[in-house]
Each structure stands twice: as C-alpha cells, then as structure tokens.
Coordinates of C-alpha atoms in Angstrom, one line a residue:
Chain A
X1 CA 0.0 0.0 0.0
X2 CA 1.2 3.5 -0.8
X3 CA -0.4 6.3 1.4
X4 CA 0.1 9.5 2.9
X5 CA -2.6 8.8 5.5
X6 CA -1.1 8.4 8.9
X7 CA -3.7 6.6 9.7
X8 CA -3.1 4.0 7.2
X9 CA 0.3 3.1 8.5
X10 CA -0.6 2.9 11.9
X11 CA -4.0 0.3 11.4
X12 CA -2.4 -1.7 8.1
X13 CA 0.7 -1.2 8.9
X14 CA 1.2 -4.8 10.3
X15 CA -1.2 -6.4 8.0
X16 CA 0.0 -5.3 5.0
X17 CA 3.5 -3.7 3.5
X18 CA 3.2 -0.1 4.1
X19 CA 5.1 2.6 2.0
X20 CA 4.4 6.2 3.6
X21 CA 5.3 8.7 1.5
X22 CA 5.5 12.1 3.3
X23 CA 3.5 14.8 1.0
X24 CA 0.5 15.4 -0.6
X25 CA -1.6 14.0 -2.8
X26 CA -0.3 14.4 -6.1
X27 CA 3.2 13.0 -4.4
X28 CA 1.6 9.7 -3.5
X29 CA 0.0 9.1 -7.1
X30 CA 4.0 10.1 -8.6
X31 CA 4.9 7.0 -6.1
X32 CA 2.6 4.9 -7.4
X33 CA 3.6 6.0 -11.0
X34 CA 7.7 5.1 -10.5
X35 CA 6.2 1.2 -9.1
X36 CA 3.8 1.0 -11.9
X37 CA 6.8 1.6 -14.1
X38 CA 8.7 -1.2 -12.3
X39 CA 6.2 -3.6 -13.3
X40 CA 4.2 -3.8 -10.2
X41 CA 0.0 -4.4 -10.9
X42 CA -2.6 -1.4 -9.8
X43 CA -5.2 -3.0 -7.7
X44 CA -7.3 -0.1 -6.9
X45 CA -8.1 2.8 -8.9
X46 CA -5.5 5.7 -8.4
X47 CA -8.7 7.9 -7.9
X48 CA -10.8 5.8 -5.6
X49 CA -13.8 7.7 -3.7
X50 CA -15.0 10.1 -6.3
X51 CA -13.8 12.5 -3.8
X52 CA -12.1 15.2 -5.4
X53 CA -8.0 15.5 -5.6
X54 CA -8.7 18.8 -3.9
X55 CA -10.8 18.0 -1.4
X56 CA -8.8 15.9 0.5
X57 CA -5.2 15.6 1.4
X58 CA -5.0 11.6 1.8
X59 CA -4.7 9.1 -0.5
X60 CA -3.7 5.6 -0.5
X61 CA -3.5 3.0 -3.5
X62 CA -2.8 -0.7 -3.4
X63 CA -0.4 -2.5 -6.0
X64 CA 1.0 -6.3 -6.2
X65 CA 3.6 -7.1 -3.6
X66 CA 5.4 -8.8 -6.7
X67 CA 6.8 -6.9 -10.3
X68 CA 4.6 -8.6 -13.1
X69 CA 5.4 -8.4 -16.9
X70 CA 5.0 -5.0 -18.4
X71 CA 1.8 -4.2 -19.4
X72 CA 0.2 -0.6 -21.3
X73 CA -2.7 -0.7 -19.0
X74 CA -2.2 0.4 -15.7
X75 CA 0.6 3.2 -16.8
X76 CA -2.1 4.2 -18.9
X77 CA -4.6 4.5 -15.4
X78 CA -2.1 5.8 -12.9
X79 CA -1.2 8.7 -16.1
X80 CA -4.6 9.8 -16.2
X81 CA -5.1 10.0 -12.9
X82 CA -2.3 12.6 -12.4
X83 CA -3.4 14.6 -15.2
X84 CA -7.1 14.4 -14.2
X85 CA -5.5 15.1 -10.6
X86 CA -4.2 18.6 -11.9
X87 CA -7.2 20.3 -13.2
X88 CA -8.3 21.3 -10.1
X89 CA -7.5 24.4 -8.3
X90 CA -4.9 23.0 -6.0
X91 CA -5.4 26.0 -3.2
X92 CA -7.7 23.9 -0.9
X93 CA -7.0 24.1 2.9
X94 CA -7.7 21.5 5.3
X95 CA -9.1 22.5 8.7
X96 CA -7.4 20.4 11.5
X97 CA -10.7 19.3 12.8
X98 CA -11.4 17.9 9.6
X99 CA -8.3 16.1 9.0
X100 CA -9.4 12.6 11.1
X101 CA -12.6 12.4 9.0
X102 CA -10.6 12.6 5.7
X103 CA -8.2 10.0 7.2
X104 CA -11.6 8.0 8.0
X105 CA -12.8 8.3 4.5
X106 CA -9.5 7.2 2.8
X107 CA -9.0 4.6 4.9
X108 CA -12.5 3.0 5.2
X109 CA -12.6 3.1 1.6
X110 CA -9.2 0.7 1.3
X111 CA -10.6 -1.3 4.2
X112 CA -13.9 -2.5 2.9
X113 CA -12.0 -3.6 -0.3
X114 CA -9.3 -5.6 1.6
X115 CA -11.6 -7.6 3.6
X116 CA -13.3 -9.2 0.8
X117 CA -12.5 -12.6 0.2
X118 CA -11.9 -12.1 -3.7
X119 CA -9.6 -9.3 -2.9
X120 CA -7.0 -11.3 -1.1
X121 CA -5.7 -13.9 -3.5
X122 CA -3.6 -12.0 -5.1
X123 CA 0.4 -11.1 -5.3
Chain B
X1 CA -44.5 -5.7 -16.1
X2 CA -47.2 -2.6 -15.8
X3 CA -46.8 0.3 -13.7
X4 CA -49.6 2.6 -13.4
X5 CA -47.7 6.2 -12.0
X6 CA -50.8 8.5 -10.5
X7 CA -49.4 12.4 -10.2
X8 CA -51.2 14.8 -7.6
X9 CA -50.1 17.7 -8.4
X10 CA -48.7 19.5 -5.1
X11 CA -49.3 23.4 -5.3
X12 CA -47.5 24.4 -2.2
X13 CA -46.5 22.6 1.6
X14 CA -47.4 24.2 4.8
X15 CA -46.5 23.2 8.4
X16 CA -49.7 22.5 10.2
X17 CA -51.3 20.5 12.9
X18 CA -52.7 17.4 10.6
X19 CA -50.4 15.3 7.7
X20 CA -52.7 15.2 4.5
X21 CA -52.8 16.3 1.2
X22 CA -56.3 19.1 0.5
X23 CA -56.9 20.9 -2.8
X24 CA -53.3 20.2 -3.9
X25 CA -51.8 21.3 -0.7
X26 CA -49.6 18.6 1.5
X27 CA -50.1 19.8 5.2
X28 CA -47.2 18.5 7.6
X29 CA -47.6 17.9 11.2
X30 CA -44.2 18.3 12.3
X31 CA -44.6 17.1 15.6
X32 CA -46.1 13.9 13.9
X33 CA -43.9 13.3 11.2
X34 CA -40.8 13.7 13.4
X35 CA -41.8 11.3 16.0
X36 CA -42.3 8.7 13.1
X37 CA -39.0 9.3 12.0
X38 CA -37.6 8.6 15.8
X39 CA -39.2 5.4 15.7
X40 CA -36.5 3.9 14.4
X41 CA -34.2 3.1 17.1
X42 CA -30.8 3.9 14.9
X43 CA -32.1 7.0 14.0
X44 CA -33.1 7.9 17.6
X45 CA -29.9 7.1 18.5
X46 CA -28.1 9.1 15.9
X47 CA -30.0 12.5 15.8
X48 CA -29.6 14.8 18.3
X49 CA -32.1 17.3 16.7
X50 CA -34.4 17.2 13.5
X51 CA -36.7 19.9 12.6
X52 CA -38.8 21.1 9.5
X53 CA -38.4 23.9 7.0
X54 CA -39.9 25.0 3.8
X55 CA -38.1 26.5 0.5
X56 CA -40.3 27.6 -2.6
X57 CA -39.1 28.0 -5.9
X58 CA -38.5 32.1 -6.2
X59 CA -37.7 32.2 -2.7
X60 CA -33.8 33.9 -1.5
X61 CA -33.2 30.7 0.1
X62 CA -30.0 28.5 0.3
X63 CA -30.2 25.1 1.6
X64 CA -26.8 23.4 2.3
X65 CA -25.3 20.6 3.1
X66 CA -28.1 18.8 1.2
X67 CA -27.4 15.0 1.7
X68 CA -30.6 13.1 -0.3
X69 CA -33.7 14.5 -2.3
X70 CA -36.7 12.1 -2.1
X71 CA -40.1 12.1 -4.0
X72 CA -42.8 11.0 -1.7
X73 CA -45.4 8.2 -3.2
X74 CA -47.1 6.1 -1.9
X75 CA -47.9 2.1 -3.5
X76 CA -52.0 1.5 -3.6
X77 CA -52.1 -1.3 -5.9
X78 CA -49.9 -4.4 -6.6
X79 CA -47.1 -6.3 -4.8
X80 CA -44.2 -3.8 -2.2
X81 CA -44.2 -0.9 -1.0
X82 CA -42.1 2.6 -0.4
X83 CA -38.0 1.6 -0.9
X84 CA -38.6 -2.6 0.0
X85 CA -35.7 -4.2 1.4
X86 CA -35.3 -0.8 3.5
X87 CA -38.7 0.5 4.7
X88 CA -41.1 -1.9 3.7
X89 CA -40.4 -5.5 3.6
X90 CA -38.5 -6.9 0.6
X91 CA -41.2 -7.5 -2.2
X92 CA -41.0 -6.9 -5.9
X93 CA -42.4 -3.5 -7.0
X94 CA -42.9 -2.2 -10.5
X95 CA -46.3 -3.6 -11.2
X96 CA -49.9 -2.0 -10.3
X97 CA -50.3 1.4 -9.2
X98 CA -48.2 3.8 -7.4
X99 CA -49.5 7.6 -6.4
X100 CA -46.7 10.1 -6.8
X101 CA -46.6 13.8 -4.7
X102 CA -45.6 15.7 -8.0
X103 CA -44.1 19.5 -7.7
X104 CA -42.4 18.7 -4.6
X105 CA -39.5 16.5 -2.6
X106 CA -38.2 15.5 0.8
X107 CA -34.7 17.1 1.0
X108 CA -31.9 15.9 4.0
X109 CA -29.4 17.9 5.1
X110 CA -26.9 17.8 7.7
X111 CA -23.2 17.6 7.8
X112 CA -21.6 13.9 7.3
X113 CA -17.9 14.6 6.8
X114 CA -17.7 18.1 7.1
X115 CA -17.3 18.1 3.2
X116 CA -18.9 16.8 0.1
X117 CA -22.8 17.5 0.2
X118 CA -24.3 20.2 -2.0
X119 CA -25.9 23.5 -2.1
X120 CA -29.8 24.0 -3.8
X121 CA -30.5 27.8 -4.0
X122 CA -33.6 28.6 -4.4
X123 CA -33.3 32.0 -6.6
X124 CA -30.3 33.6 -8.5
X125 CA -27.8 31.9 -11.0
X126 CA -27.6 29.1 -8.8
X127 CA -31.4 28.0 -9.8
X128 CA -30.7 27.8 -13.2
X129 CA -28.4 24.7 -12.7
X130 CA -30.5 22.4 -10.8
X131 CA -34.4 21.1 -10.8
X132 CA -34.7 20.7 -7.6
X133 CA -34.9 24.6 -7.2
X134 CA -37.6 24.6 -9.2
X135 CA -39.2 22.5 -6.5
X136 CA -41.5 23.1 -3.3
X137 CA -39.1 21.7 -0.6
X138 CA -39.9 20.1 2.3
X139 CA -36.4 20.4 3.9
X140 CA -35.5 17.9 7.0
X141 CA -32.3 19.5 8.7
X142 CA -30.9 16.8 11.2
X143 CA -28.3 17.4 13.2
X144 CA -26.1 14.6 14.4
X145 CA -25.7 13.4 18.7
X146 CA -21.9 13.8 19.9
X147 CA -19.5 11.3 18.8
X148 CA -21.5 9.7 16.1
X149 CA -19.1 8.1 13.5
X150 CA -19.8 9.3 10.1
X151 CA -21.4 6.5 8.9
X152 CA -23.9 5.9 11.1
X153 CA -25.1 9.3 11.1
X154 CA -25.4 9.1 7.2
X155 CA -27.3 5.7 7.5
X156 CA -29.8 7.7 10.2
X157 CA -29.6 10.8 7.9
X158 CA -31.0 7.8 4.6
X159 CA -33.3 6.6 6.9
X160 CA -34.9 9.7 8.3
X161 CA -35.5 11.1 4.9
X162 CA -37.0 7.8 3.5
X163 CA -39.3 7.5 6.6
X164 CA -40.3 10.9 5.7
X165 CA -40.9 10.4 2.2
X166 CA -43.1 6.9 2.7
X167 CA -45.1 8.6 5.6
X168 CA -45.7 11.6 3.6
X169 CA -46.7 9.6 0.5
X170 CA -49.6 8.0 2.2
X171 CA -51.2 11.0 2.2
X172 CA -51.7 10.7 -1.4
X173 CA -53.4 6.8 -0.9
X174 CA -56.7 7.8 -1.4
X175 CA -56.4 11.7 -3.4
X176 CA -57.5 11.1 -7.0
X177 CA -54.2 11.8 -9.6
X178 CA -54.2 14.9 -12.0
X179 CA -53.1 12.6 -14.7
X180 CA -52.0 9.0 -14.7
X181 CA -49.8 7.6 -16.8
X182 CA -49.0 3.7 -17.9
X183 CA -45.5 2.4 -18.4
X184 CA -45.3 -1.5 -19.8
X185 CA -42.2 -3.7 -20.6
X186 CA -42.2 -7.3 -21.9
X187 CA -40.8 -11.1 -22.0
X188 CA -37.7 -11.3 -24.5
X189 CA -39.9 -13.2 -26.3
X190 CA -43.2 -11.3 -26.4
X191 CA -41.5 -8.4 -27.1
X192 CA -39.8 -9.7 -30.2
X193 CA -43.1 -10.9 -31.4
X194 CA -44.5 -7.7 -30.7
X195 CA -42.1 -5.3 -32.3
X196 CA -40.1 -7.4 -34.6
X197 CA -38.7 -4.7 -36.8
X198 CA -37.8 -2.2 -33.7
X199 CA -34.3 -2.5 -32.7
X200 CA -33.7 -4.1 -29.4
X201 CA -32.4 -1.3 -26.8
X202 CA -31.2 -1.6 -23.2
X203 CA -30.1 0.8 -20.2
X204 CA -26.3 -0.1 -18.1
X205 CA -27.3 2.0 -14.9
X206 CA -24.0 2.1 -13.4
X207 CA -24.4 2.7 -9.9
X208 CA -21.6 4.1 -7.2
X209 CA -21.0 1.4 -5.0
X210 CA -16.9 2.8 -4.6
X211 CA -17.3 1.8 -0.3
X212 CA -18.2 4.3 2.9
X213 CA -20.5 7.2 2.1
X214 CA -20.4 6.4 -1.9
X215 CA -23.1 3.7 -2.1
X216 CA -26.2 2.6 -3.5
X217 CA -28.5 0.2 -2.5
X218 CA -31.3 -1.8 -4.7
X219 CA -34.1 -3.8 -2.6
X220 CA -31.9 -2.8 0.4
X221 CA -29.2 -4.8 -0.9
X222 CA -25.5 -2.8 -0.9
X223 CA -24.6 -2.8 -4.9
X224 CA -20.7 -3.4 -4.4
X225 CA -21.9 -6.7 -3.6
X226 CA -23.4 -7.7 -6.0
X227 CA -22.5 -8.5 -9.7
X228 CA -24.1 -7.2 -12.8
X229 CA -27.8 -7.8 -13.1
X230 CA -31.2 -7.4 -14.8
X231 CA -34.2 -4.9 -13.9
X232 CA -37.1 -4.5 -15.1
X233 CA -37.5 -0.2 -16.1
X234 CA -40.8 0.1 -14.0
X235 CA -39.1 -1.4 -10.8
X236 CA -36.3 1.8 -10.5
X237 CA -39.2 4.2 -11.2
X238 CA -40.9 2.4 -8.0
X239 CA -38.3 2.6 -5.3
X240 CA -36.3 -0.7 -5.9
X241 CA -33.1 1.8 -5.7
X242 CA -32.0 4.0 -3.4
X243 CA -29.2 6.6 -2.8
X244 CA -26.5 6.3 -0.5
X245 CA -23.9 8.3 -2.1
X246 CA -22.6 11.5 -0.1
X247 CA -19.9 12.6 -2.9
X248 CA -19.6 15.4 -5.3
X249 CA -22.7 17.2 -5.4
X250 CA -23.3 17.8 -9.1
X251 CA -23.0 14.3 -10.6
X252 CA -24.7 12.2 -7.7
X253 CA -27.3 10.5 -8.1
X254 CA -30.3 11.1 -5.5
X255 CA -33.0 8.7 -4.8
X256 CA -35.3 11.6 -6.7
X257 CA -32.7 10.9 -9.5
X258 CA -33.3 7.4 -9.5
X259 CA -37.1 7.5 -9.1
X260 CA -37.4 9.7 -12.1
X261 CA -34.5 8.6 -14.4
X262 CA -34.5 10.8 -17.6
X263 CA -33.0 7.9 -19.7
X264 CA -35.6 5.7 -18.1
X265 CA -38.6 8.1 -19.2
X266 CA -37.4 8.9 -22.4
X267 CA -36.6 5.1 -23.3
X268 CA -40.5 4.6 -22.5
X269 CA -41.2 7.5 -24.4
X270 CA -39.8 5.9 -28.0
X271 CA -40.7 1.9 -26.9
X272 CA -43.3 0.6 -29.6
X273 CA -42.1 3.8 -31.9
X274 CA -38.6 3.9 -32.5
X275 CA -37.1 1.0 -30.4
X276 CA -37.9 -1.5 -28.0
X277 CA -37.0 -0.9 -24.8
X278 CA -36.0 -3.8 -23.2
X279 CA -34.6 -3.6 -19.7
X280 CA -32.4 -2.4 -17.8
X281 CA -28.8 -3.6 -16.5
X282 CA -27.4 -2.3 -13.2
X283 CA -23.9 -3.0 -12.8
X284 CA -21.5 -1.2 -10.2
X285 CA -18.3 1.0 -10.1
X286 CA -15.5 -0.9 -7.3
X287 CA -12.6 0.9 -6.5
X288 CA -10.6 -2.6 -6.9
X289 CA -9.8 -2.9 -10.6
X290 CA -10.2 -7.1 -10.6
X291 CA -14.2 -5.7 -9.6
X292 CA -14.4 -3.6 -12.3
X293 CA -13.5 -6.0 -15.0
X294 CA -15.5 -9.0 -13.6
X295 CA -18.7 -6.6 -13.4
X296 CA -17.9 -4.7 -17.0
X297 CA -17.3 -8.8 -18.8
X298 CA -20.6 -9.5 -16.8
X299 CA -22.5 -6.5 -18.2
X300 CA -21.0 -7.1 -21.7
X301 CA -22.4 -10.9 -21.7
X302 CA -25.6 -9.8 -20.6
X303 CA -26.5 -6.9 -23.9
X304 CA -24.9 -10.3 -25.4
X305 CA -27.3 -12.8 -24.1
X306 CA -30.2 -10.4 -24.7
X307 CA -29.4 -9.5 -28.4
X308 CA -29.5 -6.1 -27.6
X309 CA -29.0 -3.6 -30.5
X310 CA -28.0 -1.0 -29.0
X311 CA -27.3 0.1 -25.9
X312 CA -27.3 3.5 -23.2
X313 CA -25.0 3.7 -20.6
X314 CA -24.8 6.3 -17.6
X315 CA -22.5 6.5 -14.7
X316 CA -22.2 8.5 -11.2
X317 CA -19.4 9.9 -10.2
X318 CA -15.8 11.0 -11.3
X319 CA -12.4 9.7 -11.6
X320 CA -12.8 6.0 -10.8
X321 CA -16.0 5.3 -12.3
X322 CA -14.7 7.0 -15.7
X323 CA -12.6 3.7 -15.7
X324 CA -15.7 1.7 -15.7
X325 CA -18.1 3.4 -17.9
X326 CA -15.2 3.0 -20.8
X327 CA -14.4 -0.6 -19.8
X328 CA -18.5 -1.1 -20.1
X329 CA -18.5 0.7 -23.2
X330 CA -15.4 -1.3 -24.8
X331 CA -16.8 -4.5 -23.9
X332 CA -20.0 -3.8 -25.0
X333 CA -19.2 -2.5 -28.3
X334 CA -16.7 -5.4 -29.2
X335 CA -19.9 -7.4 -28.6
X336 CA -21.3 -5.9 -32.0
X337 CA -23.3 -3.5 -30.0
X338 CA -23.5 0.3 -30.6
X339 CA -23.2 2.4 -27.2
X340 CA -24.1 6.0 -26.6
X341 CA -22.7 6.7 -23.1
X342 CA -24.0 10.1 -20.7
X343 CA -21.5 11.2 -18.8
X344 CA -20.4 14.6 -17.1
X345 CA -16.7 16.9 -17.9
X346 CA -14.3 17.6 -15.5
X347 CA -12.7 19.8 -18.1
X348 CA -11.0 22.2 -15.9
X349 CA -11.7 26.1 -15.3
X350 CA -11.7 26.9 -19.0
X351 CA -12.7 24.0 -20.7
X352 CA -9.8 22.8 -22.5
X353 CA -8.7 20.0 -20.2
X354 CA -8.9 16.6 -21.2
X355 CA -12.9 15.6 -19.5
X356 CA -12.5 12.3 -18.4
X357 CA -9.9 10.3 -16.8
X358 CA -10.6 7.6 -18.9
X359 CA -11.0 7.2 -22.9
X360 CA -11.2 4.1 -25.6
X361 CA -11.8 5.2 -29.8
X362 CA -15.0 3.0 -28.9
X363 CA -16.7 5.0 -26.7
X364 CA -17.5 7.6 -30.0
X365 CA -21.1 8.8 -29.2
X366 CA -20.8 10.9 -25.7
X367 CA -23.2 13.3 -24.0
X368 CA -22.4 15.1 -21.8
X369 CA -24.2 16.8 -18.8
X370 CA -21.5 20.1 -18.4
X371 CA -18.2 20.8 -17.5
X372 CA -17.9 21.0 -13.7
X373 CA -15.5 23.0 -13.2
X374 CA -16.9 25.9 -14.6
X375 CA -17.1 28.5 -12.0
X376 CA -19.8 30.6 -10.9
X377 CA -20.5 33.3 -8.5
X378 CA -24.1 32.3 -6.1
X379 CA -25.3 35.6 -5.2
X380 CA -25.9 36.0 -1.2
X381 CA -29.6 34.8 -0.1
X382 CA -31.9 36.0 2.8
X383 CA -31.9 33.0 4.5
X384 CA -29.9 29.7 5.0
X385 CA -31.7 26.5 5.4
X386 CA -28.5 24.3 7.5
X387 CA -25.3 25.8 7.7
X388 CA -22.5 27.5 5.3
X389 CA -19.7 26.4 8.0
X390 CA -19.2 23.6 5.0
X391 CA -19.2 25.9 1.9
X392 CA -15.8 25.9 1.8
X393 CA -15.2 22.7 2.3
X394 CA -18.0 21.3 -0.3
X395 CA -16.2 20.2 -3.5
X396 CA -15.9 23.2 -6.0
X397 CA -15.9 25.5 -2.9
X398 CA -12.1 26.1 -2.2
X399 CA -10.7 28.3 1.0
X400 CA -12.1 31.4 0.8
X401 CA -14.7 30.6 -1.5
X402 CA -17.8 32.2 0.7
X403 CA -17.3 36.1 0.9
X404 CA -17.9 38.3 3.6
X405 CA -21.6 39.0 1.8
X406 CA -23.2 35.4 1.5
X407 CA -22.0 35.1 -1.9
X408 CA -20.0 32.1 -3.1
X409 CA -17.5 31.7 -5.7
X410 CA -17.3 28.0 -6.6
X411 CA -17.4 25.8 -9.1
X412 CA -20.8 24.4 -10.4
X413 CA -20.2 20.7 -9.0
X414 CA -21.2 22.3 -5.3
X415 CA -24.9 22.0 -6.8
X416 CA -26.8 19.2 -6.3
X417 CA -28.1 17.4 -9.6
X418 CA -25.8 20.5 -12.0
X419 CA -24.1 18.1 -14.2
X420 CA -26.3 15.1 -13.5
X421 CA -25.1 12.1 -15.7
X422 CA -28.2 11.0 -16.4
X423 CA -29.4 13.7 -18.3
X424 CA -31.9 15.3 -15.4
X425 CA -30.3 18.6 -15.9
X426 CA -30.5 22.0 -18.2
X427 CA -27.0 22.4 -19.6
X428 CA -26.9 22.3 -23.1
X429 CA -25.1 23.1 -26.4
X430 CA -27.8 24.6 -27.7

C-alpha cells in the first residue's frame, strides 16, 4: 500500500507492507507512477472515492507485492489519474478538525475492499 | 411488467397540525412526522435534533449541506411498497399502481464529513443549474448526537428522509391523480413478437457502489456486492433503488434521481415507436480494478445474451467510475453492440482539459451533462436553510470561497443534480 494517511500506517501497517510517502496528494500518485513503471499491478483505482483531488489531502493506492510483466494498461490508469488530478485548483485548505474524517474516508474506503474474500488472493 | 404512476399535483406545503394532502396542498404535522422518523431506534440514537423547514421556488433561500432529495409516493395497488428491502419489507415492485406527490420532494441535510454535500439555491444563477430549485421543498435538517461516526449518522440521515418520504406519501393513498400515466415492458420473447422490426435497446445504470458514504442500495441490498444484473425499467421508477452516495454534489445520483430517471422516461417515451426498450442492467463502479472488470465482462455478456442492439450507458461519479463506464462501453461495443454513453466533464476552469480520466476510440457517441468545473458566482440569499460552515469545504468550494456577503465563488459541481449524468439537468449546447 502507498499512502500519505497516517492513519493507514498505523491500522495496516502490520497487516500489510506499508510505504508512507510524506507529501500530498499528487506525491503519492508520482509514487505509485515510479512502481507501476517497475512492473508492479494497480489493484485499486489511483482515484478511488470520487472525492475530489482537492478535497482531501489523503490518498492511499494498493499494487501487487510482486513486479509482473509489463503491461500498457495500468501506466495508462495511474497517467490519467495525475493529469485528471491537476485540473483542479490545487489551493484547498484542510481545517485540523477535519483532518481525522478525511483520514476516515480514505481509509474505510481501502478497508472494505481488503476484507473481501476475492480481494485477497492475489500477489 | 405494468406500472400505473398516478401524479397529484402539489401546489404548495405548509407546516400545520394534521399530515394530509387538500386541494393540492400537502399539510405536515411536524410534531407527527418527526416522531415517526424517531421510531426507528438507529435514527433515535443518531440525531440529536431534527426539525422542518420550507423553501419555494423564487424564494432567496440557500439550503446546504443537502445530503438526499426524495419524491414521496405512496404504493395503492400491486405487490411492495415505499423503498422494500429498506422500509417496507422486501417485495417486488414495478407492477400496479403507485401515487406520486408531483411538484415537490423530501430534502436531508446535515453535515456527514464536514465536506462533500451540495448546495440548492432557491433563486439567483444558482437556480438555473438544478431542478430541484424549481421544486416546493420540504427540507428535513438533522443534526447529528456527539461522537457519532460518520457513517452511522449518514445511514440515520437515509433513513430519516426515507421514513419521511413513505409517511408523507400516504397522504396521497386515497387523493384522486391529476393525470395517470402507464409504463409497460415485456418477456424477451413477447417483445420480439410484438415489435419485430424495432431495434432491441437496453439501459447499463451504473451505480456508485466505490465503499463508505459512496453507495447505492437496490431492494436494500449494498450494490458493491453484487454482480451485474437485470431490472425490469418500472421497478427503479418504484423505489427498488436507493441513494447512498454522499460525494460530489453535481453528478450524484439522489433517490429523486433514481425515481425519475430521464433515460428511463425517455426510453418509455420511444418503446413501440422507435425502439424496443427492453430492460435495464445495473452494474456497479468498485474501487478494486479485478471488480471492475468482472462486473464490465458480466455487463457485456448480458447486452450479449439479450441480443441487444444498442445500448445507453450512464455513470455516477468522477475519476474511478470514468474507468468503468469505458471498460462497459469497450466490452459492449466489441460485442457488435452500438453504445451511446452520458457522462459529465471535468474539463477544468476553462474547458480545454482533457474531460475524463478515462477514454477508448469506442466510446465515439458521448453526452455530456456540463463541465464541472466551470465556475460561478451564487449571489448572497436571505436565509440559509442548514449551515454554510461547510461551503468551503464542499467540493468546487475552495478556501475562501464564501465572501464576507453570502455570496460564493465556486465551481458548479457544489450543486446538487448541475451536471447530473443522467441527463436530469438543463446544460446544453444549444
């Protein structure tokens, strides 16, 4: 899992491999970029949550532990998504009372996915 | 399947101390209705204070953060009744006869995450985005106990505004309709027989189903559980789905949404004419990619199976559930069958960004509901119905967004229904 969201890293953390990346959004889907690049496999959506790029400060995206052979379609995903991440006005300021609920959101969203049977065969 | 829908025309609402509907006017005991509401122990437990309040089209009113939009109606013929599976018991609706309140809706509001919900003004440039301005509002403002989590206050927040809606509707039981209309679908067989010359037509209602606060739920049933699936046209226009989705304002999908789909009506509209409308598919929008390309193979083998001819698709949402709606639309075409897909821009400020997140050469006949991040100034109003302490925070609004005045500089995805992806909107080209 790549993520920004602390609280991410401190719930998954021993569950799963956790790489925090210390920045913002944007920085997070660049990670994610470099490892797609590397060959490992998107397994959620780069954008996840229909919640805007500039609405929230957290993200977290999962990828195969393992590098698979190269394939166009997920550099093609993770690409869009940072394009489609830059349209928005990027001046958005987070309130610190707000900052747990985003970390709620971003988390929960990852969470329900992971515990689904389907969801965990894979490498 | 027959539906019979029965419209009472609702001429204005008025707080009062009986529920019923008179000469076109629906009367609401507040007292009554809210005590209904806290019948349900979740809710109860949830809400620390719900009241009442009234917006008319015209009116300088702002009502924000608007969670859900509900018609009420009420079933007095044929098998379920109001949203089964969630307030009545799980039975099949779609058939009989169903009485609508028309000219009016139930509207929730309270704060869920502190972000996300919309804005419906009532007057100004801010009406001429949205229908629901153009409606009498019944507006239920709810304001959450300490320490709820956010989910629980959004499943009390659905509830309450559902509970509303049904008990409301049964006001209209026994009120004879202003007009009644009939809406008819048949067996893949009959209908072949019937209109052999028509081509065969379906609807992929893509439903967000992405995980907390961003779901949807048919015959109470969450859809990112489910895989892709047939439903009968007359069943979404009686209740059979329901909204759960507290994201992005301008392109989600309210239960009003759902109970009068635009692609739905206008499908009807041409069946036995042009085409032959023969059902719809709902199919859902994962966040895990392995989900999206089960459900978009399942919804492709089903236009398959069906011999469809062509086929509409709509989705809700942006970002993620661009990836399905072109996956859908790739999978479908490759079948042999031609797709026209509805779908809403995030195009940037001046237009010229690339509008989805997702594209195939397939996917060649697009409409589009607007580009939401056009930005508009909302003029200040007389009177707020919740609470701008979220404005900033809704998406579109950024810091600094609400002025001094009342008046908000955002873009137009902070109103509810703006760019509404399927079709229920005024944007045009033209």
């Amino acid at each position: 899992m790549v993520t920004n969201n602390p609280l991410v890293k401190e719930r998954m953390g021993k569950t799963y491999p956790v790489i925090f990346v210390e920045g913002g959004y944007r920085d997070v889907l660049i990670k994610v970029r470099d490892m797609v690049h590397l060959g490992h496999r998107l397994f959620t959506h780069p954008l996840m949550g229909s919640i805007k790029p500039n609405q929230t400060p957290y993200r977290t995206v999962c990828l195969s532990k393992n590098v698979h052979e190269f394939s166009m379609e997920d550099p093609q995903i993770i690409s869009n998504s940072i394009v489609a991440c830059d349209k928005f006005v990027p001046a958005q300021y987070f309130p610190q009372s707000m900052l747990k609920d985003l970390q709620t959101a971003d988390i929960s969203l990852i969470w329900g996915t992971m515990a689904r049977e389907q969801n965990r065969n894979m490498n | 399947m027959k539906l019979q829908l029965g419209f009472i025309n609702i001429k204005d609402v008025c707080l009062s101390d009986k529920t019923m509907v008179e000469n076109g006017i629906l009367h609401v005991n507040s007292d009554e209705v809210i005590s209904h509401i806290m019948q349900d122990e979740d809710v109860k437990a949830c809400i620390k204070e719900a009241y009442f309040d009234i917006a008319r089209p015209g009116e300088k009113v702002r009502i924000t953060p608007v969670k859900d939009v509900i018609e009420p109606r009420v079933k007095v013929e044929g098998s379920g009744g109001q949203f089964p599976g969630v307030i009545s018991k799980v039975d099949a609706v779609g058939s009989g006869r169903t009485h609508v309140l028309k000219g009016m809706a139930v509207v929730t509001v309270g704060p869920i995450v502190g972000f996300q919900e919309g804005i419906i003004d009532m007057w100004g440039t801010g009406a001429e985005y949205t229908e629901f301005s153009k409606l009498i509002n019944l507006v239920l403002v709810c304001r959450p106990a300490e320490d709820i989590p956010p989910h629980e206050y959004e499943r009390a927040l659905r509830i309450a505004g559902l509970r509303t809606a049904a008990f409301l509707g049964e006001c209209g039981r026994e009120v004879q309709p202003d007009e009644v209309r009939e809406y008819e679908t048949f067996g893949i067989k009959q209908g072949m027989e019937k209109f052999p010359h028509l081509p065969r037509v379906g609807y992929v209602h893509m439903l967000q189903s992405q995980g907390l606060l961003h779901d949807t739920y048919v015959y109470g049933v969450d859809a990112k559980q489910t895989l892709s699936t047939i439903i009968m046209p007359t069943e979404t226009m009686d209740g059979a789905i329901i909204s759960g989705n507290c994201v992005s304002a301008c392109d989600k999908n309210t239960t009003y949404h759902h109970q009068n789909n635009p692609v739905v009506a206008e499908l009807f509209e041409e069946h036995g004419k042009s085409l032959n409308y023969v059902c719809n598919i709902i199919t859902n929008e994962n966040v895990y990619l392995a989900d999206k390309v089960r459900s978009s193979d399942w919804t492709a083998k089903l236009c398959r199976l069906l011999d469809l001819d062509g086929v509409i698709i709509s989705q809700e949402g942006f970002g993620n559930p661009d990836a399905d709606l072109i996956m859908n639309t790739r999978k479908i075409e490759q079948q042999g069958i031609k797709t026209v897909i509805i779908t809403d821009e995030y195009a940037g400020n001046d237009g010229r960004s690339q509008s989805l997140a997702d594209s195939d050469p397939l996917a060649d006949a697009v409409i589009t509901g607007g580009n939401a991040n056009q930005v508009i100034t909302l003029p200040p109003m007389e009177r707020v119905i919740g609470t701008l302490d979220y404005v900033d925070r809704i998406a579109g609004g950024h810091a600094g967004s609400l002025a001094e005045d009342g008046s908000i500089e955002a873009e137009i995805q902070v109103i509810t229904g703006a760019t509404n992806e399927m079709g229920f909107g005024y944007l045009s080209a033209r």
